[in-house]
Coordinates of C-alpha atoms in Angstrom, one line a residue:
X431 CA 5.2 -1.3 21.1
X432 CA 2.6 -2.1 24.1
X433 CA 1.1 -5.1 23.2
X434 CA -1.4 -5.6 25.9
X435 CA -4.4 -3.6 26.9
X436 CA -3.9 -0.9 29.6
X437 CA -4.6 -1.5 33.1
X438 CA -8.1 0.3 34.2
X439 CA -9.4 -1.1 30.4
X440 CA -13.2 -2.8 30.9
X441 CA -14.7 -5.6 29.2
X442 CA -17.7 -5.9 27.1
X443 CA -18.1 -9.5 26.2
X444 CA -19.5 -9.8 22.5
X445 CA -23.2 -10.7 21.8
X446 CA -21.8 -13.8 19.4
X447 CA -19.4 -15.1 22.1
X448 CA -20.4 -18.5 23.4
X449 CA -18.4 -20.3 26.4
X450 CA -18.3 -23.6 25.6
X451 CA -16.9 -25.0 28.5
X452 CA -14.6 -23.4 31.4
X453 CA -11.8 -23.6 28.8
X454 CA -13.0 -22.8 25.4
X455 CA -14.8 -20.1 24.0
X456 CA -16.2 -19.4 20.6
X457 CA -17.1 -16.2 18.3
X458 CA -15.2 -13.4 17.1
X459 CA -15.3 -11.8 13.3
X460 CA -13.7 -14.1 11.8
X461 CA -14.6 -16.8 13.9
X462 CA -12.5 -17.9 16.5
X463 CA -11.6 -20.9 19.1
X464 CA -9.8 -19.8 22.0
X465 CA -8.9 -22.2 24.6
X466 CA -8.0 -20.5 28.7
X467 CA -5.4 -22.1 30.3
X468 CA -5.1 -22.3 33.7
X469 CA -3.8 -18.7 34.3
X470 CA -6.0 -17.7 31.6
X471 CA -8.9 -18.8 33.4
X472 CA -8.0 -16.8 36.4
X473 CA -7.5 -13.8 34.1
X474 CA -10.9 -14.4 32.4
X475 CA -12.6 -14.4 35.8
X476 CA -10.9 -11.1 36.5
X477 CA -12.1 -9.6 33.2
X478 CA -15.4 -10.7 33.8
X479 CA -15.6 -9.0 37.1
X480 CA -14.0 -5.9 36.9
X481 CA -11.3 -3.8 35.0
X482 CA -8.0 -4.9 33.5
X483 CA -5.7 -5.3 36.8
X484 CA -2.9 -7.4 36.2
X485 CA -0.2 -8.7 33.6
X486 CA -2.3 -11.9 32.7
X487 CA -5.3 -9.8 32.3
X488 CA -3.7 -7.6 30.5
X489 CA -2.7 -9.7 27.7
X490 CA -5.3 -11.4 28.1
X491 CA -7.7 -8.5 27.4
X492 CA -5.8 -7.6 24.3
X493 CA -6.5 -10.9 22.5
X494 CA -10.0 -11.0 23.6
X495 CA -10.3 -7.2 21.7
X496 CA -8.1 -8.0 18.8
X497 CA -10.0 -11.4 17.9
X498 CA -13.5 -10.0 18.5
X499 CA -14.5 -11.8 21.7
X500 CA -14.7 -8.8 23.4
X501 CA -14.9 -5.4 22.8
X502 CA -13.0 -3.0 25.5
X503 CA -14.4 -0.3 27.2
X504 CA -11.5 2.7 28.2
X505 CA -11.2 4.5 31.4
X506 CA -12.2 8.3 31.0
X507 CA -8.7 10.2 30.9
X508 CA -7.8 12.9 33.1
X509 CA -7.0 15.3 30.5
X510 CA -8.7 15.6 27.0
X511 CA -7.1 15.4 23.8
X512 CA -6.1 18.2 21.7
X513 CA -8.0 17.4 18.6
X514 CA -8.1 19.6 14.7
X515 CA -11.1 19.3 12.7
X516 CA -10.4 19.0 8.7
X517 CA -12.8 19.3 6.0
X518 CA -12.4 18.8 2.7
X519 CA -14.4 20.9 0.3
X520 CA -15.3 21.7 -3.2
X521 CA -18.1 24.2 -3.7
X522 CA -21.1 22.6 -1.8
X523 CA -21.1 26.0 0.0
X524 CA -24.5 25.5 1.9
X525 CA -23.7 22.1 3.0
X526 CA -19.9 23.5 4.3
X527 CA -22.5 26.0 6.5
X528 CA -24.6 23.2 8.0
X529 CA -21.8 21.3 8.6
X530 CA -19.8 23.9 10.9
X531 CA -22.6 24.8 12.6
X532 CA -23.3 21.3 13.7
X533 CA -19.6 21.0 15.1
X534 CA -20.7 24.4 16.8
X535 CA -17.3 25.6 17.2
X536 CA -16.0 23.2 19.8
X537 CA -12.7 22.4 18.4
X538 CA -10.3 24.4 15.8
X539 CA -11.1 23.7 12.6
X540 CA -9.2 23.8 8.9
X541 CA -11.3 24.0 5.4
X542 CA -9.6 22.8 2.6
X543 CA -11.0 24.6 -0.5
X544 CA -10.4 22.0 -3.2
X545 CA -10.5 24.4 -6.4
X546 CA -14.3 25.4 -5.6
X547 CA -14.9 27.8 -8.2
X548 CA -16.4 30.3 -5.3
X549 CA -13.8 31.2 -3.0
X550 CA -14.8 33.7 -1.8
X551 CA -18.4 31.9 -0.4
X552 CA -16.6 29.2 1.1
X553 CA -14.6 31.5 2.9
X554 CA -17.4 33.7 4.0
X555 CA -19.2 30.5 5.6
X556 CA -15.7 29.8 7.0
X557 CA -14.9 32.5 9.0
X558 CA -18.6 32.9 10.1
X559 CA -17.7 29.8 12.2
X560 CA -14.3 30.7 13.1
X561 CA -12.8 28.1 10.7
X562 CA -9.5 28.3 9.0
X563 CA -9.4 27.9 5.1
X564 CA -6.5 26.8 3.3
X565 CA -6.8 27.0 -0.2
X566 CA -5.6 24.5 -3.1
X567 CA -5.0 26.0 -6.4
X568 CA -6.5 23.3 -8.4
X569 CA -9.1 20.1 -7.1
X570 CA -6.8 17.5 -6.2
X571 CA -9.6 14.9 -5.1
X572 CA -10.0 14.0 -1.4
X573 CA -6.8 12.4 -0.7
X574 CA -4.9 15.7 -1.6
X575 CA -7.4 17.9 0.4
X576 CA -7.2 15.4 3.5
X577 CA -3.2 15.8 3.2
X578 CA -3.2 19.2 2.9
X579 CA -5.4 19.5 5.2
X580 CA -2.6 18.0 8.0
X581 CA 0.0 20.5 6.9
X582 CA -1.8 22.7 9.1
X583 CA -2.2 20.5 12.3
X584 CA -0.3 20.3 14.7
X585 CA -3.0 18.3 17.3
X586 CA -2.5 14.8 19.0
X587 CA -5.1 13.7 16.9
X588 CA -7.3 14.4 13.5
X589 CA -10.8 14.3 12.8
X590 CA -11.7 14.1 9.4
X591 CA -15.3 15.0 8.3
X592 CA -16.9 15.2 5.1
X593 CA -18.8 18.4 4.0
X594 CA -22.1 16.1 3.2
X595 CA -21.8 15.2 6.8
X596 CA -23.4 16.3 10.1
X597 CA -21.9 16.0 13.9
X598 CA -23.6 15.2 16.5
X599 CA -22.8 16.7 20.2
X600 CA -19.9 14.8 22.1
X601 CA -19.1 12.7 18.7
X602 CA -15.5 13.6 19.0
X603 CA -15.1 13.0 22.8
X604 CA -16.4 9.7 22.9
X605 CA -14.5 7.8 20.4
X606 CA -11.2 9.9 21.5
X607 CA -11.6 7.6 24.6
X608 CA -10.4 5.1 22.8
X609 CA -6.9 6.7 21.9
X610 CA -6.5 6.0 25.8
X611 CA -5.1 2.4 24.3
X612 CA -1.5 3.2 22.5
X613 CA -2.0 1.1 19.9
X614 CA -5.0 2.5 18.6
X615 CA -4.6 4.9 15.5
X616 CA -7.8 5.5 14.4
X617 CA -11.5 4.8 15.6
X618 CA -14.6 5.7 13.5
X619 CA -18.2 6.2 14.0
X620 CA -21.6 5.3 12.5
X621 CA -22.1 7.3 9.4
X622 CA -26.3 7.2 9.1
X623 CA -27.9 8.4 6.2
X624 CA -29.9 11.4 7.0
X625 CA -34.3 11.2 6.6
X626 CA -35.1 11.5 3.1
X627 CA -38.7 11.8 0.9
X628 CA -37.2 10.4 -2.2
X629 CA -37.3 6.2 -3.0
X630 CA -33.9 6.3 -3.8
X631 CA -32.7 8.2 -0.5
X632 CA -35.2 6.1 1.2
X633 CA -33.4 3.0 -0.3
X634 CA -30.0 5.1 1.1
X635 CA -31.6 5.0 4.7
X636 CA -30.9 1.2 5.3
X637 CA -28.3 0.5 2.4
X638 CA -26.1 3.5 2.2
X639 CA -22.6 3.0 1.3
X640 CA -21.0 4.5 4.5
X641 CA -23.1 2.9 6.9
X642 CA -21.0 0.1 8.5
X643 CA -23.5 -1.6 10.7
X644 CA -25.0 -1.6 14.3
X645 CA -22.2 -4.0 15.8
X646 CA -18.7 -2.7 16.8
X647 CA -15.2 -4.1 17.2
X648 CA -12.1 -3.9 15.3
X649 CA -11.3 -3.0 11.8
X650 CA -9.5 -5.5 9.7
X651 CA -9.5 -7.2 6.6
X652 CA -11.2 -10.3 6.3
X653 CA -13.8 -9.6 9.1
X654 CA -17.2 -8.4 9.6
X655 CA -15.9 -5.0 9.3
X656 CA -12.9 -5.0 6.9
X657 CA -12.4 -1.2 6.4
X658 CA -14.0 2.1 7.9
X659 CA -14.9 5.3 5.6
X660 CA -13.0 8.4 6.0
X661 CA -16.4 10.8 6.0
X662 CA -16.2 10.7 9.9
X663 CA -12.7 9.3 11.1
X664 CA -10.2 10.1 13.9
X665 CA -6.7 9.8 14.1
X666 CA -3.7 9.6 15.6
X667 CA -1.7 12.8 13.5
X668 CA 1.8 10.8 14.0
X669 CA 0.5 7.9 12.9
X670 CA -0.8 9.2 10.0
X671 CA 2.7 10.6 9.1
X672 CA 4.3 7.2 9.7
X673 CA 2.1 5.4 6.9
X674 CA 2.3 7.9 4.4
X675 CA -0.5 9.8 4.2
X676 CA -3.6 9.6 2.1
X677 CA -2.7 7.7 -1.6
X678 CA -3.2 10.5 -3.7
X679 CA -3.1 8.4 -6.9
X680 CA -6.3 6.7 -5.3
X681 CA -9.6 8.7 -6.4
X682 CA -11.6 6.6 -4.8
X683 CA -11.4 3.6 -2.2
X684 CA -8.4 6.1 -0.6
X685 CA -10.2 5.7 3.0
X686 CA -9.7 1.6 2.3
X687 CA -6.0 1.8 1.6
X688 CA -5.5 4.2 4.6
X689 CA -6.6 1.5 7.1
X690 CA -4.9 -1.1 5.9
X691 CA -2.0 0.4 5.5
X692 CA -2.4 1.5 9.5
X693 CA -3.7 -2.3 10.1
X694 CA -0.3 -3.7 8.2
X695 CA 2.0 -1.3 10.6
X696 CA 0.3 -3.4 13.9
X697 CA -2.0 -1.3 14.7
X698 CA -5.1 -1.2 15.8
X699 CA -8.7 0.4 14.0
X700 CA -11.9 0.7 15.9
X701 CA -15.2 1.1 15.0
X702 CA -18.2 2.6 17.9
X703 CA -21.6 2.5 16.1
X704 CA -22.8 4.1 19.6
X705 CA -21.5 7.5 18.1
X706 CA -23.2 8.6 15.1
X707 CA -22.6 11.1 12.6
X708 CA -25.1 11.5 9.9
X709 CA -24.6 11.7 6.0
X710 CA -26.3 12.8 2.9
X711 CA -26.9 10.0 0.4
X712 CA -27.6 10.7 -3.2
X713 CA -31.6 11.5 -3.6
X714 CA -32.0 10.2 -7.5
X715 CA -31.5 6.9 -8.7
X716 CA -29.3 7.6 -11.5
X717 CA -26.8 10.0 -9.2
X718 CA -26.8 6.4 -6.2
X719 CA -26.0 3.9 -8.9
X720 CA -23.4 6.4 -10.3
X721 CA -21.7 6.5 -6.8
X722 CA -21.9 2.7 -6.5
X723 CA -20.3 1.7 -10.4
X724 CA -17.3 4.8 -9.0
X725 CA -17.2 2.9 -5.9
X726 CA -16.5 -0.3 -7.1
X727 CA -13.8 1.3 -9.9
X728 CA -11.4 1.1 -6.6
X729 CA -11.3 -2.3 -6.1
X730 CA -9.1 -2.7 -9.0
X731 CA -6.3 -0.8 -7.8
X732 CA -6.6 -1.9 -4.0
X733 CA -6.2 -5.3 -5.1
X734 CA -2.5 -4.0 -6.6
X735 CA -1.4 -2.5 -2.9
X736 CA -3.3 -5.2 -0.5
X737 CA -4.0 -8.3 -2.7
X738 CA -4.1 -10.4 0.2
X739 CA -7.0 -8.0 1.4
X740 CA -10.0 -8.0 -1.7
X741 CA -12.1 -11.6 -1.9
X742 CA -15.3 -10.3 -3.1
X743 CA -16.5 -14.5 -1.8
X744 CA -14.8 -16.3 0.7
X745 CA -16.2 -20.0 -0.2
X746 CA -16.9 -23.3 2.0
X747 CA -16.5 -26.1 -0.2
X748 CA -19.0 -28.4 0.3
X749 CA -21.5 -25.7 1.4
X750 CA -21.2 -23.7 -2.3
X751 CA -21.3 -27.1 -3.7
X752 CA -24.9 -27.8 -2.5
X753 CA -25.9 -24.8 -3.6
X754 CA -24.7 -25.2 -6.7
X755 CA -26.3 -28.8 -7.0
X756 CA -29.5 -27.1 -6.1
X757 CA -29.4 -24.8 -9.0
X758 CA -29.5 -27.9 -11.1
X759 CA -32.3 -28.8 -9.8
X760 CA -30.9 -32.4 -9.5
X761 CA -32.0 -33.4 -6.0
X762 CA -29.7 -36.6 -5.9
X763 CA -26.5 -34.7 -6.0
X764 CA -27.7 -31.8 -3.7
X765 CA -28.2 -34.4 -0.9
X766 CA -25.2 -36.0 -1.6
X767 CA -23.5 -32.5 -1.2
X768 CA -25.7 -31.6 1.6
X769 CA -24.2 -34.6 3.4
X770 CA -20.7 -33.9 2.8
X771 CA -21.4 -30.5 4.4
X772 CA -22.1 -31.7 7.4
X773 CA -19.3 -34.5 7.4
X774 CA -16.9 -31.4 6.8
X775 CA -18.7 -29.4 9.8
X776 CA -19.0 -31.8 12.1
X777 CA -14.6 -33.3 11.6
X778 CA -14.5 -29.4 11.8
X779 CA -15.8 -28.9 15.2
X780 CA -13.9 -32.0 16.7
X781 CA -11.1 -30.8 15.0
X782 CA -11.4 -27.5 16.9
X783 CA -12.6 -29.7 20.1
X784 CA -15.9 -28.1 20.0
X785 CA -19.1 -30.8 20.8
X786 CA -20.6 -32.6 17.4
X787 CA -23.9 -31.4 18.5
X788 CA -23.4 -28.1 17.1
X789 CA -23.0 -30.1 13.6
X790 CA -26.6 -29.2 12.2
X791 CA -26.9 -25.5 13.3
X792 CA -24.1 -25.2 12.3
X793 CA -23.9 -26.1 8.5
X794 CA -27.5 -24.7 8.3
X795 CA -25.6 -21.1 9.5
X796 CA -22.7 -22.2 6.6
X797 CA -25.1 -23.0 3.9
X798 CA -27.4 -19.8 4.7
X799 CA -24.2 -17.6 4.5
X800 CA -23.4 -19.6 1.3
X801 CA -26.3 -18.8 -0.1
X802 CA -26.8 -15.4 0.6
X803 CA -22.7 -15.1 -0.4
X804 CA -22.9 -16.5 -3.4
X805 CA -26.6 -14.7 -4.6
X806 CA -24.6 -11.2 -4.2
X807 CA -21.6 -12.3 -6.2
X808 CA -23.7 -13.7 -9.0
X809 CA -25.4 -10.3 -9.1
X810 CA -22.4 -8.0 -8.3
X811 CA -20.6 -10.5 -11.1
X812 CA -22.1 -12.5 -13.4
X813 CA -25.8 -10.9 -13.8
X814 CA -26.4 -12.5 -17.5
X815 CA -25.5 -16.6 -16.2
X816 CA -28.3 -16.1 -13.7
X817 CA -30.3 -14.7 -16.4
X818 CA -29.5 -17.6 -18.8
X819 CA -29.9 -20.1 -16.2
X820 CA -33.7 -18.6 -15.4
X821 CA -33.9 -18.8 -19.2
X822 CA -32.7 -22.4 -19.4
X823 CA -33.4 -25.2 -17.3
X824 CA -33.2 -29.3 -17.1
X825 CA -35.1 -31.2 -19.7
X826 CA -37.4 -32.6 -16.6
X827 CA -40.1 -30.4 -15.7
X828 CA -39.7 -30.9 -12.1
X829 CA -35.8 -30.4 -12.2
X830 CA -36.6 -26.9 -14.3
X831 CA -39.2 -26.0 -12.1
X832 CA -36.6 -26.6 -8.9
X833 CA -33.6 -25.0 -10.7
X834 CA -35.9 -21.8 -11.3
X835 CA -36.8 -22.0 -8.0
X836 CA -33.3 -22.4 -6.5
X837 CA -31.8 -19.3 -8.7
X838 CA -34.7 -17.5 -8.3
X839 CA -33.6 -17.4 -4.3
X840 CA -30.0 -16.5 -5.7
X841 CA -31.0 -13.6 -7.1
X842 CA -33.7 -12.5 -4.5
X843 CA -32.3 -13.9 -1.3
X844 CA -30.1 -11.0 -0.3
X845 CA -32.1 -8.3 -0.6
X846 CA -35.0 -9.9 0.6
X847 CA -32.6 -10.8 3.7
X848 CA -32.3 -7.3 3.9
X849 CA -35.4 -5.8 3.7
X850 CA -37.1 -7.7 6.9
X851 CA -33.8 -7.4 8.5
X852 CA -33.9 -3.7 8.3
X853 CA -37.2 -2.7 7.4
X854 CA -37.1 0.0 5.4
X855 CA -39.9 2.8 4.2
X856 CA -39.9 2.1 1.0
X857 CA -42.0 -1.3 -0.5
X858 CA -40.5 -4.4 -1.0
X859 CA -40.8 -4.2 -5.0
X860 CA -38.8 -1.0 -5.5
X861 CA -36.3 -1.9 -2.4
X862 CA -35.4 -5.3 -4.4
X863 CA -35.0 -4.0 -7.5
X864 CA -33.5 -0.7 -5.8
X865 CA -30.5 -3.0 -4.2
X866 CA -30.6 -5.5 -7.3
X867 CA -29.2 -2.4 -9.7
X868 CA -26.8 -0.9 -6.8
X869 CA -25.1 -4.5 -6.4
X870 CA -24.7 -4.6 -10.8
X871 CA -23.5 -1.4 -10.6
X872 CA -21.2 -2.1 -8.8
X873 CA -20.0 -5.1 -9.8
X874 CA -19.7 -2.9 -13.4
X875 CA -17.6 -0.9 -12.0
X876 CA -15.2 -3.9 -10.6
X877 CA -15.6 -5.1 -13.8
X878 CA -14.5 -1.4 -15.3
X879 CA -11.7 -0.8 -12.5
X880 CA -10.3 -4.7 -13.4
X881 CA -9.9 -4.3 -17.6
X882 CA -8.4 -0.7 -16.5
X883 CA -5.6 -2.2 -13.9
X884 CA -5.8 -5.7 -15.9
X885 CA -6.4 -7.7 -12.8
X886 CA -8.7 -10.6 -12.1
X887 CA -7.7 -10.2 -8.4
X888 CA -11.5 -8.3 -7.0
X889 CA -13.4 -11.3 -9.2
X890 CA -11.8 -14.6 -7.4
X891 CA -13.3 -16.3 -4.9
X892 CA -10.5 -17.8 -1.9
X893 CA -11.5 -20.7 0.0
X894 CA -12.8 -20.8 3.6
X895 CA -10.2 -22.1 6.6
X896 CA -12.2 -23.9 9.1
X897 CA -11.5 -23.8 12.9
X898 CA -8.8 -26.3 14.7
X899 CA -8.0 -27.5 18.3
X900 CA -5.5 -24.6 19.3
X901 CA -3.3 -24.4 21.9
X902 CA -4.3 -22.3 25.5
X903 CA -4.9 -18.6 24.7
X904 CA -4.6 -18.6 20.6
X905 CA -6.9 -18.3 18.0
X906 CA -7.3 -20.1 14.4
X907 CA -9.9 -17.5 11.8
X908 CA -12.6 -19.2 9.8
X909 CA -15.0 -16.9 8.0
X910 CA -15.5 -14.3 4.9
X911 CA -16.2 -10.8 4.8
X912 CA -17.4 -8.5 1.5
X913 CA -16.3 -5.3 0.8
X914 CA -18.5 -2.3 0.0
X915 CA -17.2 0.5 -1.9
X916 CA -15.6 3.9 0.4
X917 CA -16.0 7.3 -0.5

């Protein structure tokens, strides 16, 4: 297996990368310390300047990619890929009609019928677009379609595209680049949530449960972006065969288990938010929350194939522990906390040779993620000990009045983070309450998927690793990531 990045491979240096020093840099998802020696400095420079040209900037180039650093840019290819489109159906005949015509007929194409109770309308709308159906005699969920789906492939590669979804010109061109690396099996999108009228699909613009973010890199548990949806993916058909398929006993969260599975067999999943593909989010409150409690029935039974995989909170000591003394509204043990916070940060950063300046920003970063962190799990989680802790306070005025204050900012603090982050058009009030009931629904659902599986695995909390002095040109991971649910 190639295990550095092909020569002709360009570099784009992530927006979170710092160079400390000519030696050391810093950033990556999780974060990372990497430290040049002197032939990786020389390889650096070359990187910097110009495409992948030799051995050393080859390898280089492959741990810049893999630990977030960098993000690599491919060389067009002299010939195009042979690519299959496959969509899985059931009924939804006019959205199987907008969908094909937004592909517009530029690659071959396979409907899978999933047991939609008109045939023969799916099939019309089918061969209107010169699409081939294959038919399943009963709904088998999207798994089953998805694999079915391949027995009629015989392409390099796969896309995979939801009925509910839209293409947009060039989508499948421009992430194929990336299969110009060997190691990479699948590479996904940005699935946006098409312009809606309703508050709930307004909600769905900013917050819908496909939508992975506006920053790329690789796919992989435990980071920024720990898993990719299946609505708009492409990949490699033989690697796909290698891995098993699509989990057919998984209903939901089958997109999840696919990655990881591909990311346990060494390779590599990217996601390129510069191609866009858009998606139909539920309009009505009731039908959203619905998807979310489904959603989160998954965790349950991913936490049984990839354990390792599903922390809902990945914790920092010393930085949960001063927000938890600030819910008591005791401000004696919060500073006492506070200052233990930045004793860990800064032997941290020494640790990882990294200058003791940095020590303020950053347990100010640690405590804000902490906070926000530890807000969503208390909603997604335990809903009523917020509630009881509103309810009852310290026997002190002032310590009630800071406690209410401090859980107030648990329970309000992420989606208000959200809201000015992404500005939404829909008001403040019903976007709060609007992402307060999709996290608890959510969380219900872990809660549902959990007593069903009898597993406390998607409930724990793991502790944080924090950063060390490495050796030239390896990394040592400190950070968390949360999972949303996958259709």
């Amino acid at each position: 297996m190639n295990t550095v990045l092909p020569h002709g491979f360009r570099l784009a240096i992530d927006a979170d990368t710092v160079q400390v020093d000519t030696d050391t840099l810093r950033g990556g998802s999780p974060v990372k310390v990497l430290r040049l020696s002197p032939r990786g400095r020389n390889a650096w420079a070359e990187l910097c300047s110009g495409p992948v040209r030799s051995a050393a900037g080859a390898a280089l180039a492959r741990r810049l990619t893999d630990v977030g650093l960098a993000h690599p840019r491919p060389p067009v290819p002299d010939t195009a890929y042979s690519v299959t489109v496959v969509i899985p159906v059931k009924d939804r005949a006019v959205m199987l009609r907008q969908c094909l015509a937004s592909l517009g007929g530029a690659y071959p194409t396979v409907v899978v019928d999933d047991g939609s109770q008109d045939r023969n309308a799916l099939a019309d709308i089918a061969e209107t677009h010169s699409a081939t159906v294959v038919r399943r005699s009963r709904c088998g969920g999207p798994a089953a379609a998805r694999n079915t789906g391949l027995d009629s492939v015989s392409t390099d590669l796969v896309a995979f595209l939801d009925s509910d979804c839209l293409a947009t010109a060039g989508w499948i061109e421009k992430l194929a680049l990336h299969f110009a690396d060997p190691l990479v099996a699948a590479v996904a999108p940005r699935v946006l949530t098409l312009d809606s009228t309703t508050p709930a699909g307004r909600y769905g613009e900013v917050a819908g449960s496909l939508d992975m973010g506006a920053a790329e890199g690789r796919v992989l548990p435990g980071s920024r972006i720990s898993y990719v949806p299946s609505a708009a993916l492409i990949v490699r058909r033989d690697a796909l065969r290698d891995i098993g398929l699509f989990d057919e006993g998984l209903r939901f969260g089958e997109d999840v288990d696919l990655i990881w599975r591909l990311h346990e067999a060494g390779l590599r999943i990217r996601y390129e938010p510069a191609v866009q593909v858009h998606h139909r989010e539920p309009q009505h409150w009731p039908e959203l929350l619905a998807r979310r409690f489904h959603y989160g029935t998954s965790a349950a039974p991913l936490a049984q194939r990839h354990p390792y995989a599903l922390a809902p909170l990945v914790v920092h000591p010393w930085h949960t522990a001063t927000v938890l003394a600030a819910v008591t509204g005791r401000p004696a043990p919060t500073a006492v906390a506070f200052g233990l916070s930045l004793w860990a940060t800064r032997s941290a950063l020494q640790r990882a040779g990294l200058p003791a300046t940095d020590t303020l920003a950053t347990t100010g970063t640690g405590l804000q993620q902490a906070w926000l962190g530890l807000g969503r799990f208390m909603i997604q989680f335990a809903g009523p000990v917020l509630a009881a802790l509103l309810l009852r306070g310290p026997d002190s005025p002032v310590q009630r009045r800071l406690s209410s204050a401090a859980v107030a900012s648990l329970l309000l603090g992420a989606p208000l983070t959200t809201y000015f982050q992404r500005r939404p058009r829909l008001d403040p009030i019903r976007f709060v309450l609007g992402q307060l009931a999709d996290h608890a629904a959510y969380g219900a659902g872990v809660w549902a998927g959990c007593l069903r599986y009898r597993t406390t695995v998607p409930l724990r909390p793991t502790l944080a690793r924090t950063p060390r002095r490495i050796g030239a040109a390896t990394a040592q991971s400190a950070a968390h990531s949360t999972m949303k649910g996958s259709k």
